[in-house]
Coordinates of C-alpha atoms in Angstrom, one line a residue:
Chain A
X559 CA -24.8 -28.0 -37.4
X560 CA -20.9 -27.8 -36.4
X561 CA -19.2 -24.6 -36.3
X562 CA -16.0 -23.1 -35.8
X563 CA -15.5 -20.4 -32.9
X564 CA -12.5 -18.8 -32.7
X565 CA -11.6 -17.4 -29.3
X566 CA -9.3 -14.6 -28.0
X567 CA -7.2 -15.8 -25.0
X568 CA -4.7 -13.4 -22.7
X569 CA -2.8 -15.0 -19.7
X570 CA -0.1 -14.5 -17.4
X571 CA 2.2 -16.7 -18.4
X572 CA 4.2 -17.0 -14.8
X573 CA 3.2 -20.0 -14.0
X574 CA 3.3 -21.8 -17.0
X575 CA 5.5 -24.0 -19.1
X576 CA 4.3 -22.1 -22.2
X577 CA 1.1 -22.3 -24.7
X578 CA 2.2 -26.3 -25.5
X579 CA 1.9 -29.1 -23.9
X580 CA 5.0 -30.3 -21.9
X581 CA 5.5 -33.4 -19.6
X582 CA 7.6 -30.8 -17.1
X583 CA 4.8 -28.4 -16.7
X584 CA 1.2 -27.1 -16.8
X585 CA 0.2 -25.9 -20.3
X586 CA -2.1 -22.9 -21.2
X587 CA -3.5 -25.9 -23.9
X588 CA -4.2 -28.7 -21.6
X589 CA -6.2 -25.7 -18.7
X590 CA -8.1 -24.3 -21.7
X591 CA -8.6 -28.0 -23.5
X592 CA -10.0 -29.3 -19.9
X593 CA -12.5 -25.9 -20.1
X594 CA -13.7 -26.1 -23.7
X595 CA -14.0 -30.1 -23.3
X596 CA -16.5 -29.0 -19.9
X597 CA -18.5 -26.6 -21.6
X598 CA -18.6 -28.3 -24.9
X599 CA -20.4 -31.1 -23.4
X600 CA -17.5 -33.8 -25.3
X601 CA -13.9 -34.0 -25.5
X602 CA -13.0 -31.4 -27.9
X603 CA -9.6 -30.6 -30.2
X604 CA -8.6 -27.1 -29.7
X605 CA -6.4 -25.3 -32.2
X606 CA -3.8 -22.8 -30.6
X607 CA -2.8 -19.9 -33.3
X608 CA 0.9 -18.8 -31.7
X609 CA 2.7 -21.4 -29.1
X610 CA 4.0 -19.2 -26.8
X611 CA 7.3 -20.0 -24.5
X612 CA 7.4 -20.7 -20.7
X613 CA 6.7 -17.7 -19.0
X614 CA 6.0 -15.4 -22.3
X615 CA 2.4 -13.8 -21.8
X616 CA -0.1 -12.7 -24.3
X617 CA -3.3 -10.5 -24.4
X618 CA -4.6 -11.6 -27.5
X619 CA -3.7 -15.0 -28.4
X620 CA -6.2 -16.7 -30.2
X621 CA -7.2 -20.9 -30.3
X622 CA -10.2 -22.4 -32.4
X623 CA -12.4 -26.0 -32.0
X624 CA -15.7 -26.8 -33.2
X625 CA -19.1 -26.8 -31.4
X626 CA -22.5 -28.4 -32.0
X627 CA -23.9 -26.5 -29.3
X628 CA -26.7 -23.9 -30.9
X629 CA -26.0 -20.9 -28.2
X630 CA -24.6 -17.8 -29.2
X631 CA -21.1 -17.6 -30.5
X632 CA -20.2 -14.7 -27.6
X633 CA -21.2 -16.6 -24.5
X634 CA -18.6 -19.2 -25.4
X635 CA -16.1 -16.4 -23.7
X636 CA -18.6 -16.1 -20.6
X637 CA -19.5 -19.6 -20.1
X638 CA -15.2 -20.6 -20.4
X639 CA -14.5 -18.0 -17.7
X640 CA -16.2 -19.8 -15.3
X641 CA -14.2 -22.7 -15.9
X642 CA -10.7 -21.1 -16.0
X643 CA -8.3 -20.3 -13.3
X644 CA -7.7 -16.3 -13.2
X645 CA -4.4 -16.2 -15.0
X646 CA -6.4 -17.5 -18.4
X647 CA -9.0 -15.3 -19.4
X648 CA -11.3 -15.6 -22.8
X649 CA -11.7 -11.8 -24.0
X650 CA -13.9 -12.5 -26.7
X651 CA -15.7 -15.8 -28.8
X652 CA -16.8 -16.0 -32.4
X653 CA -17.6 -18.0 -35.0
X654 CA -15.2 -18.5 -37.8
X655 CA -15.9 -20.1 -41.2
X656 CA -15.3 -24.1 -40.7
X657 CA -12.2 -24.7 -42.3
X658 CA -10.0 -21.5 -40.7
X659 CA -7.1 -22.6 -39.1
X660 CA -5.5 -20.3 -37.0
X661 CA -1.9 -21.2 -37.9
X662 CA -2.2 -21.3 -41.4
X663 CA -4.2 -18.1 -41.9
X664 CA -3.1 -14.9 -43.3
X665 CA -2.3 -12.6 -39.8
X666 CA -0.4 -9.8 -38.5
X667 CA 1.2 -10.6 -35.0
X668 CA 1.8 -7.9 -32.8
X669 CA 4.5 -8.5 -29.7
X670 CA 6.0 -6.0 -27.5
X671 CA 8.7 -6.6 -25.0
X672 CA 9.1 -4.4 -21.9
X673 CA 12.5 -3.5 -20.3
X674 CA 12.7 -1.5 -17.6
X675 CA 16.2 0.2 -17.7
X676 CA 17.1 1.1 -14.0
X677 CA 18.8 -1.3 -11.0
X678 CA 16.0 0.1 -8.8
X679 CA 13.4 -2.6 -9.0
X680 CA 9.9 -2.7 -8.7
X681 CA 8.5 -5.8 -7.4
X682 CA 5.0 -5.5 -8.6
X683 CA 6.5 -4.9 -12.1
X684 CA 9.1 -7.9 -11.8
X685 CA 7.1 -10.6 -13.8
X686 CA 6.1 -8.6 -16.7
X687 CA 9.1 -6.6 -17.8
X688 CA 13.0 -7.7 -18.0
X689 CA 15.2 -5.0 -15.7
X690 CA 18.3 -4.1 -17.4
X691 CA 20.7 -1.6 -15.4
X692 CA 23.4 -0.7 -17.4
X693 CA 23.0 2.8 -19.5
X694 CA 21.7 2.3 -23.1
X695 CA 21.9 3.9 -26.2
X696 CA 18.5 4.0 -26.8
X697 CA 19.2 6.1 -30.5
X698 CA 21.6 2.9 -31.7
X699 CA 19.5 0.9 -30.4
X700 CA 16.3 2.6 -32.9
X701 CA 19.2 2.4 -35.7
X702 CA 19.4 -1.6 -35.5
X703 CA 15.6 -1.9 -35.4
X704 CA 15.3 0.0 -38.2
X705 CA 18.1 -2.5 -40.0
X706 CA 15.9 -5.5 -39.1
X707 CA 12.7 -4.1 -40.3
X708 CA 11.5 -5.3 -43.4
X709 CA 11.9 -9.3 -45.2
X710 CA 14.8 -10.6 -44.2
X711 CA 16.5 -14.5 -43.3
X712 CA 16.4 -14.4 -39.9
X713 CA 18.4 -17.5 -39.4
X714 CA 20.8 -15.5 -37.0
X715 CA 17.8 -14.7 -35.1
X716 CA 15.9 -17.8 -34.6
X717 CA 16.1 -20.7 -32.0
X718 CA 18.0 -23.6 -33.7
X719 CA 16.5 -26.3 -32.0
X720 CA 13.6 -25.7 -34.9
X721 CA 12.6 -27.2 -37.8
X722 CA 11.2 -25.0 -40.2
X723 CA 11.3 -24.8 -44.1
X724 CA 12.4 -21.4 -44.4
X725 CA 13.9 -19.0 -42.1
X726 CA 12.7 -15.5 -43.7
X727 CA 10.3 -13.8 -42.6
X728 CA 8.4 -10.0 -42.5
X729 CA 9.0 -7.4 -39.4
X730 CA 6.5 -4.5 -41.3
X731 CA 7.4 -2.6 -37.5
X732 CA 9.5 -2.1 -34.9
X733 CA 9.4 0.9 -32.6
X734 CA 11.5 1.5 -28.9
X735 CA 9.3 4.0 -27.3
X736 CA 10.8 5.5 -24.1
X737 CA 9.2 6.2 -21.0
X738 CA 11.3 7.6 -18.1
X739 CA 12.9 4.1 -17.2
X740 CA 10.3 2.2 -19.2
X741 CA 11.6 0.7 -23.0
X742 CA 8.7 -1.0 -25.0
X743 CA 9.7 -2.9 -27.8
X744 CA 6.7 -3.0 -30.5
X745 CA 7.1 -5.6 -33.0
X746 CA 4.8 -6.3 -35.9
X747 CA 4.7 -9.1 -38.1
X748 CA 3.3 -11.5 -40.3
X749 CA 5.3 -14.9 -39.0
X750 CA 7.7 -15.1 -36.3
X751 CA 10.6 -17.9 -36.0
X752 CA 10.9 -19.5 -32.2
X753 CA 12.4 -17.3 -30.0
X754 CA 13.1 -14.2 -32.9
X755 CA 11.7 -11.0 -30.8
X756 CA 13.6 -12.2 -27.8
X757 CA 16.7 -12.8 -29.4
X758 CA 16.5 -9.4 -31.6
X759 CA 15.5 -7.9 -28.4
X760 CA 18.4 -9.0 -26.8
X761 CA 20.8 -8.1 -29.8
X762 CA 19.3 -4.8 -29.1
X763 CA 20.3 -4.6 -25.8
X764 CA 23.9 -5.5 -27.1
X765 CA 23.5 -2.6 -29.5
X766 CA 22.7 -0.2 -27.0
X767 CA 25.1 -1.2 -24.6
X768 CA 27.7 -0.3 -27.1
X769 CA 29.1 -4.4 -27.7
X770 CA 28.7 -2.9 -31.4
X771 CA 27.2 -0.5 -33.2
X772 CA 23.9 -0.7 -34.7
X773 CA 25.6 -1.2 -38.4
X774 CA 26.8 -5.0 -36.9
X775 CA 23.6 -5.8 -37.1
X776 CA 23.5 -6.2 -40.8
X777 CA 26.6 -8.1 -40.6
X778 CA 24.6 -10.3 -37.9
X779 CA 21.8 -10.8 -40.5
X780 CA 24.5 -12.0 -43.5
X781 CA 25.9 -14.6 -41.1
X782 CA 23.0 -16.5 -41.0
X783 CA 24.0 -17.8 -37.5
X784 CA 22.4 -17.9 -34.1
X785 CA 26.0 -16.9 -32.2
X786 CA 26.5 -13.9 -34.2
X787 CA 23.2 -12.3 -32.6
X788 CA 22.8 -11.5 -28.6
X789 CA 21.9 -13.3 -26.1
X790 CA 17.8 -14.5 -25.6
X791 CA 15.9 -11.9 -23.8
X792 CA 14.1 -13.5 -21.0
X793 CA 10.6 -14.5 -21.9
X794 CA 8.9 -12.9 -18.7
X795 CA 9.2 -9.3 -20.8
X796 CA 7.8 -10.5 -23.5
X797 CA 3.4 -9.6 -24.6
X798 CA 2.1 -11.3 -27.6
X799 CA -0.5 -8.2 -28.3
X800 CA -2.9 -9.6 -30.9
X801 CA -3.3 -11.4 -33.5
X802 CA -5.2 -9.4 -36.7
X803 CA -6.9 -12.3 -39.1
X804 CA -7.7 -10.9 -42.2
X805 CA -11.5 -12.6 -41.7
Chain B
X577 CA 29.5 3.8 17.4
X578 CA 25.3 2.4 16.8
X579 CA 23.5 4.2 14.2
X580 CA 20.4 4.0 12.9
X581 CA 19.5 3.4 9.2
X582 CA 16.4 3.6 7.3
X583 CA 15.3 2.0 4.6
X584 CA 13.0 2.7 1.7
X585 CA 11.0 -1.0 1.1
X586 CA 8.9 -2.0 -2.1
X587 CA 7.4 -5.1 -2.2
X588 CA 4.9 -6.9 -4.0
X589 CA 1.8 -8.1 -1.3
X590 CA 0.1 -10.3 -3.1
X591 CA 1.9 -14.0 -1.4
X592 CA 2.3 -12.2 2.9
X593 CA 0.1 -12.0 4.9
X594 CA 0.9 -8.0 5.4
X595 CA 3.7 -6.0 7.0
X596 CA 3.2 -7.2 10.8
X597 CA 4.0 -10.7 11.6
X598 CA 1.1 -13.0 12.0
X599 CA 0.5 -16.7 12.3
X600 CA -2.1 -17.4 9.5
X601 CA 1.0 -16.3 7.1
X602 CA 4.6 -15.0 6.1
X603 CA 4.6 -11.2 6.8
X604 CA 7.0 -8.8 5.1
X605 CA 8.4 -7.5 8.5
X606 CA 9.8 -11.9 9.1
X607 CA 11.3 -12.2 5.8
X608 CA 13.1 -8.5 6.2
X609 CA 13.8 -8.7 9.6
X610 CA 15.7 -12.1 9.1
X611 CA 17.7 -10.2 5.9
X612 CA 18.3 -7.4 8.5
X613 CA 20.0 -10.0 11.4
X614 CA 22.1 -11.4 8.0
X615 CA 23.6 -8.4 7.3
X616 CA 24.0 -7.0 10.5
X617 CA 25.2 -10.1 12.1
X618 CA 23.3 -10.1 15.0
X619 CA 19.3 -10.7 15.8
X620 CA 18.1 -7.0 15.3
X621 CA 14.6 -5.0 16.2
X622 CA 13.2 -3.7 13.0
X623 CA 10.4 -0.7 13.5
X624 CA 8.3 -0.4 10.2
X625 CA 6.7 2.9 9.3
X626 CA 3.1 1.2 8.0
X627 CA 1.7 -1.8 8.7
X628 CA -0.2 -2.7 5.6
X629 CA -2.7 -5.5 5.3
X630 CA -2.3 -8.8 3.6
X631 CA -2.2 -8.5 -0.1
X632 CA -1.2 -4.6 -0.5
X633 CA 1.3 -3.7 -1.9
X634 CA 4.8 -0.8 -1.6
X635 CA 6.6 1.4 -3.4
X636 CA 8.0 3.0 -0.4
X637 CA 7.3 1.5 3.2
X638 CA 9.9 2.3 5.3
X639 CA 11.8 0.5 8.5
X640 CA 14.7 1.0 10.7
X641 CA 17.4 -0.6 12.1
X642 CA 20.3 0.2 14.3
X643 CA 23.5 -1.3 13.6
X644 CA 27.0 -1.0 15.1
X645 CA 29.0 -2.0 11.1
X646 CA 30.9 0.8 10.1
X647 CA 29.9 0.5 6.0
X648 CA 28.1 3.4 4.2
X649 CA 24.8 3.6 4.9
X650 CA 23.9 3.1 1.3
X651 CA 25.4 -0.4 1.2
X652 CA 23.0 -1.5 3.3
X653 CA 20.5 -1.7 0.5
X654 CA 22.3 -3.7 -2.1
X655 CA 23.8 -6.0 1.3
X656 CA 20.1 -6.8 1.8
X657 CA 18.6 -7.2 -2.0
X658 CA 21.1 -10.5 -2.3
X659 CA 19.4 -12.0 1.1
X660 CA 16.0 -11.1 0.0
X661 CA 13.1 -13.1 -2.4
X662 CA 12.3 -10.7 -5.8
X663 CA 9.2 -9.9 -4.2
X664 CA 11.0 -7.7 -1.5
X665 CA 13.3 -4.7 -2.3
X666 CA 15.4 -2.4 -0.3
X667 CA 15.4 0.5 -2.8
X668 CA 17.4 2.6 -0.7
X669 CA 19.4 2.9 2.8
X670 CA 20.4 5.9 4.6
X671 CA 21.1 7.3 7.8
X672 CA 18.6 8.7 10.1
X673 CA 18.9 10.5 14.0
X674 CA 19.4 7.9 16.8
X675 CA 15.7 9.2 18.0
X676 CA 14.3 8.8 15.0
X677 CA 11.4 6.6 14.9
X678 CA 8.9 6.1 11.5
X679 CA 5.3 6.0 13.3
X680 CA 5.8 8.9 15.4
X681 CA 8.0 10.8 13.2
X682 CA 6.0 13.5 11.3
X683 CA 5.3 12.6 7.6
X684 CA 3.1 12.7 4.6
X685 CA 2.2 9.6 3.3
X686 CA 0.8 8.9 0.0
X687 CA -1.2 6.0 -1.4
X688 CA -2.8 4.8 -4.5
X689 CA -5.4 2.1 -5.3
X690 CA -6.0 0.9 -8.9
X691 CA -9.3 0.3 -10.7
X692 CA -9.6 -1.1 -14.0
X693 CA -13.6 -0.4 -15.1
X694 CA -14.0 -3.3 -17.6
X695 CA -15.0 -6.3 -17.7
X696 CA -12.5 -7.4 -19.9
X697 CA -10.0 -8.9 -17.2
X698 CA -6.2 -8.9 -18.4
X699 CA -5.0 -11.5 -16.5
X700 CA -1.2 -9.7 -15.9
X701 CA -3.1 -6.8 -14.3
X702 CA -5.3 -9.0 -11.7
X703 CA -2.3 -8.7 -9.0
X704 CA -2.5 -5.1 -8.8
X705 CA -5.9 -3.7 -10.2
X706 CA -9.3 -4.3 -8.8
X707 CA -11.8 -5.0 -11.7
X708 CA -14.9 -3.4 -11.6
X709 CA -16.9 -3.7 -14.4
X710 CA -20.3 -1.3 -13.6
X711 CA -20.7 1.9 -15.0
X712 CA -19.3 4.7 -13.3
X713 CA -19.9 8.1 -12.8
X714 CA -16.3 9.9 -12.4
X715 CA -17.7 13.3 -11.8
X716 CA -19.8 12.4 -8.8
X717 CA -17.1 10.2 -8.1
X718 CA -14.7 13.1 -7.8
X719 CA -17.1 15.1 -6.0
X720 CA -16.9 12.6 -3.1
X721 CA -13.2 12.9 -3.1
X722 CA -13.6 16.6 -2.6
X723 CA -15.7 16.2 0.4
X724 CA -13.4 13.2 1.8
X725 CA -9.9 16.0 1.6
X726 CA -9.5 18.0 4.5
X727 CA -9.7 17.3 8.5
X728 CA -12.1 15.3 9.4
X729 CA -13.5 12.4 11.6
X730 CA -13.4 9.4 9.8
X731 CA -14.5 7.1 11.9
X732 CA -16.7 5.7 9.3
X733 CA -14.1 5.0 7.3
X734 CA -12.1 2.6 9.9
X735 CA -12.2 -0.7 11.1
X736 CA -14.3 -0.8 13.8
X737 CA -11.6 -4.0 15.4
X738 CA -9.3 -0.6 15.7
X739 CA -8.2 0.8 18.9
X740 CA -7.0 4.2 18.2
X741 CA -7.2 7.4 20.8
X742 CA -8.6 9.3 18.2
X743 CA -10.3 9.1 14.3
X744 CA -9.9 12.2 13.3
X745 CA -7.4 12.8 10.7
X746 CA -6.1 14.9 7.7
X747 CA -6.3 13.8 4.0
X748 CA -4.5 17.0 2.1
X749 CA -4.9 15.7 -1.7
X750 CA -7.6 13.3 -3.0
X751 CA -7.8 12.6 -6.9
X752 CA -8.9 10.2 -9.4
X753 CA -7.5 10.3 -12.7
X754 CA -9.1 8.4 -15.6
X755 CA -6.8 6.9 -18.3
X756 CA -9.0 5.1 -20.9
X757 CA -10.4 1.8 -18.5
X758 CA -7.8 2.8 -15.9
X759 CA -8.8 5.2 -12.8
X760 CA -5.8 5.8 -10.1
X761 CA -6.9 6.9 -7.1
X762 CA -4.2 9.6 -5.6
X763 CA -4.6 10.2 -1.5
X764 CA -2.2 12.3 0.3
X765 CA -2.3 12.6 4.1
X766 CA -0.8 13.4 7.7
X767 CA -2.3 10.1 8.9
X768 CA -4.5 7.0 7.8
X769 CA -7.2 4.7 9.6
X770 CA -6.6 1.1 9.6
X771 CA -8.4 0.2 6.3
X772 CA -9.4 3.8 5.3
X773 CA -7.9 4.0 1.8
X774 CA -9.9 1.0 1.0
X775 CA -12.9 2.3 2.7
X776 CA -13.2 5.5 0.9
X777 CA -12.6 3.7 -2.7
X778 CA -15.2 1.5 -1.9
X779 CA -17.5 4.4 -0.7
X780 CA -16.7 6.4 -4.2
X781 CA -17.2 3.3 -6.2
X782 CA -20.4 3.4 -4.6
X783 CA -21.1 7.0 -5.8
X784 CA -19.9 6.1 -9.0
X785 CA -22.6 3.5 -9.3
X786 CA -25.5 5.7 -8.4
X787 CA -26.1 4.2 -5.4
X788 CA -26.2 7.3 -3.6
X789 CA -25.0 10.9 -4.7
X790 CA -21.9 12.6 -3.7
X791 CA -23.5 14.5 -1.1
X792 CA -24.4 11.6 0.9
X793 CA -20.7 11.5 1.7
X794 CA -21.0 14.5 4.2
X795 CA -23.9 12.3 6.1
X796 CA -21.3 9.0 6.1
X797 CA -18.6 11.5 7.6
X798 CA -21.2 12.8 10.2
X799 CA -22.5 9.4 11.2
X800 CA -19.1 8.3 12.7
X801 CA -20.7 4.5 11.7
X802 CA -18.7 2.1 9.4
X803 CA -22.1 0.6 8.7
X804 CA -22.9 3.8 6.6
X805 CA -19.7 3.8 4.8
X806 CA -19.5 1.3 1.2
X807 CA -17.7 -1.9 1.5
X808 CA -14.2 -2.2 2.1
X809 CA -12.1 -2.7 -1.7
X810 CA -10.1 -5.3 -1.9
X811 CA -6.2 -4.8 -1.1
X812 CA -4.6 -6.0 -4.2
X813 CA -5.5 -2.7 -6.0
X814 CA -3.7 -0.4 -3.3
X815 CA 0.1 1.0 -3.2
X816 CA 1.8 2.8 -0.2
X817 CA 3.7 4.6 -3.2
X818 CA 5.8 6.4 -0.4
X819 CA 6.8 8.6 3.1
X820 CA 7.8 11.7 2.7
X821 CA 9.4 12.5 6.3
X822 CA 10.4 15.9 7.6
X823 CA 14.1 14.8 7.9

């Protein structure tokens, strides 16, 4: 009997040219494809939910393929471990029903971005959050996340290198929490256009570094155009959290 | 006029083969001391305060330099950040007494090591948390640390390849805090044994297990026998976090 397993994958994303195959690069796809193909006995399509950019990580991304194997739906995560080099790790394995497809599903994705906001840098903390020295105003900055909460055209805001049919899209959160020198920007979701936390993160940034005031970022939103809104934040700050399948 | 400047160094250990040059490796000390003769413009001795072992990791080593350049002392620190790789930062520069020297001067050091008790292994962490995944007992735990603060002989807790005139020395603070599957190990003291941070986690991970109680700790002290002590943990968990010099 064939079923579906659906498995919850978190990686460093460092070394990687992103969740997608690429010819300039190592994918998280093809190091997990090789994996599932060994322990599912057979070369074996995966499904990857969220493609993630070079260098963006993710605790809770999730991939699906199908399995005639008759062992328990859990030790999938075990059994891929073994197989995977310690920047990919499975967290979890389950079945699915057969014809889920993790892209097409009904999901709220949760990102957050972390900025540390001092020159004084800390190696160890270097590939996981973006250092930004100049003095913020971290209140404006709140303001203009609040402005891009809710269903909006993010046109301004998205990558225009894509192709997609329709450019609006939910934020249902966004919070800056503060900590000392630490910023996390927590972004929920139920679709995201290529590149949209990172450049809203980085209109942010712009915001709070007093380019404009939080109010322009309305004006941002109308113009429908990807050089009205900051610069892309870099992707090494940026955490897709989880992904939350209404299964 | 020559003066002598200290400097406060993070770095993250994880691709040197320590501090102290070596030949299986790049060390810390070759890479700074090469930023050092840069900046100074001429080749120039560097003493460094701690000589930590391949894969640990600084917040605030420290190392000196004498240098003729008449420039503020502070400038030193952003002269050296453009000649160094990310994973080495000069975090701050000042001036120090000619006769100052960091291994004999007197100073409290402080160090932490990281512990993440899961088994779910997020792969960003893996660089700077050791993963243990067996149950622990913190209390006990915690009751080994007690015994472990104060002066005492740890000769147990050193690497027998040592040569020191004497073992005895003085850890003045010793905590574990628990944060959900985090536990930071806190240890303050006058002086530390080659290896003896990592000893004494890997002894209270032992405690923590059950393999023997926190009283046993007293009988490790008293042996003055490395063999008694646990296994040494591994160095990617641990942090010189910083010298606090009489100065």
């Amino acid at each position: 009997m064939t079923r579906r397993i659906m498995l919850t994958v978190a990686y460093d994303g460092t070394d990687y040219c992103g969740w997608q195959r690429q010819t300039n690069g190592v994918s998280i796809e093809e190091v997990l494809q090789k994996a599932v193909d060994k322990v599912n006995g057979r070369s074996t399509p995966i499904i990857g939910a969220s493609r993630t950019d070079a260098g963006v990580h993710a605790l809770g991304n999730a991939a699906v393929f199908d399995t005639e194997l008759g062992i328990d739906a859990d030790v999938f995560a075990k059994a891929l471990n073994t197989c995977l080099p310690p920047d990919i790790r499975i967290r979890a394995s389950r079945e699915v029903p057969g014809d889920f497809h993790p892209r097409y599903g009904e999901c709220l994705k949760t990102y957050e971005y972390y900025v540390q906001n001092t020159s004084d840098v800390i190696p160890t903390l270097r590939r996981t959050n973006w250092y930004v020295s100049y003095q913020l105003d971290i209140g404006a900055m709140r303001e203009g996340a609040a402005i891009l909460t809710g269903k909006h055209d993010f046109k301004s805001f998205c990558c225009p290198r894509t192709g997609v049919k329709t450019t609006v899209r939910e934020v249902t959160a966004f919070d800056i929490a503060k900590d000392q020198d630490a910023l996390t920007f927590h972004v929920e979701g139920t679709g995201f256009l290529m590149h949209m936390v990172r450049i809203m993160v980085g209109t942010l940034i712009r915001v709070g570094r007093g380019f404009y005031g939080p109010d322009h970022v309305t004006e941002i939103l109308e113009a429908r155009d990807r050089t009205m809104a900051g610069a892309t934040a870099p992707p090494h700050g940026l955490f897709l959290i989880g992904l939350d399948y209404d299964l």
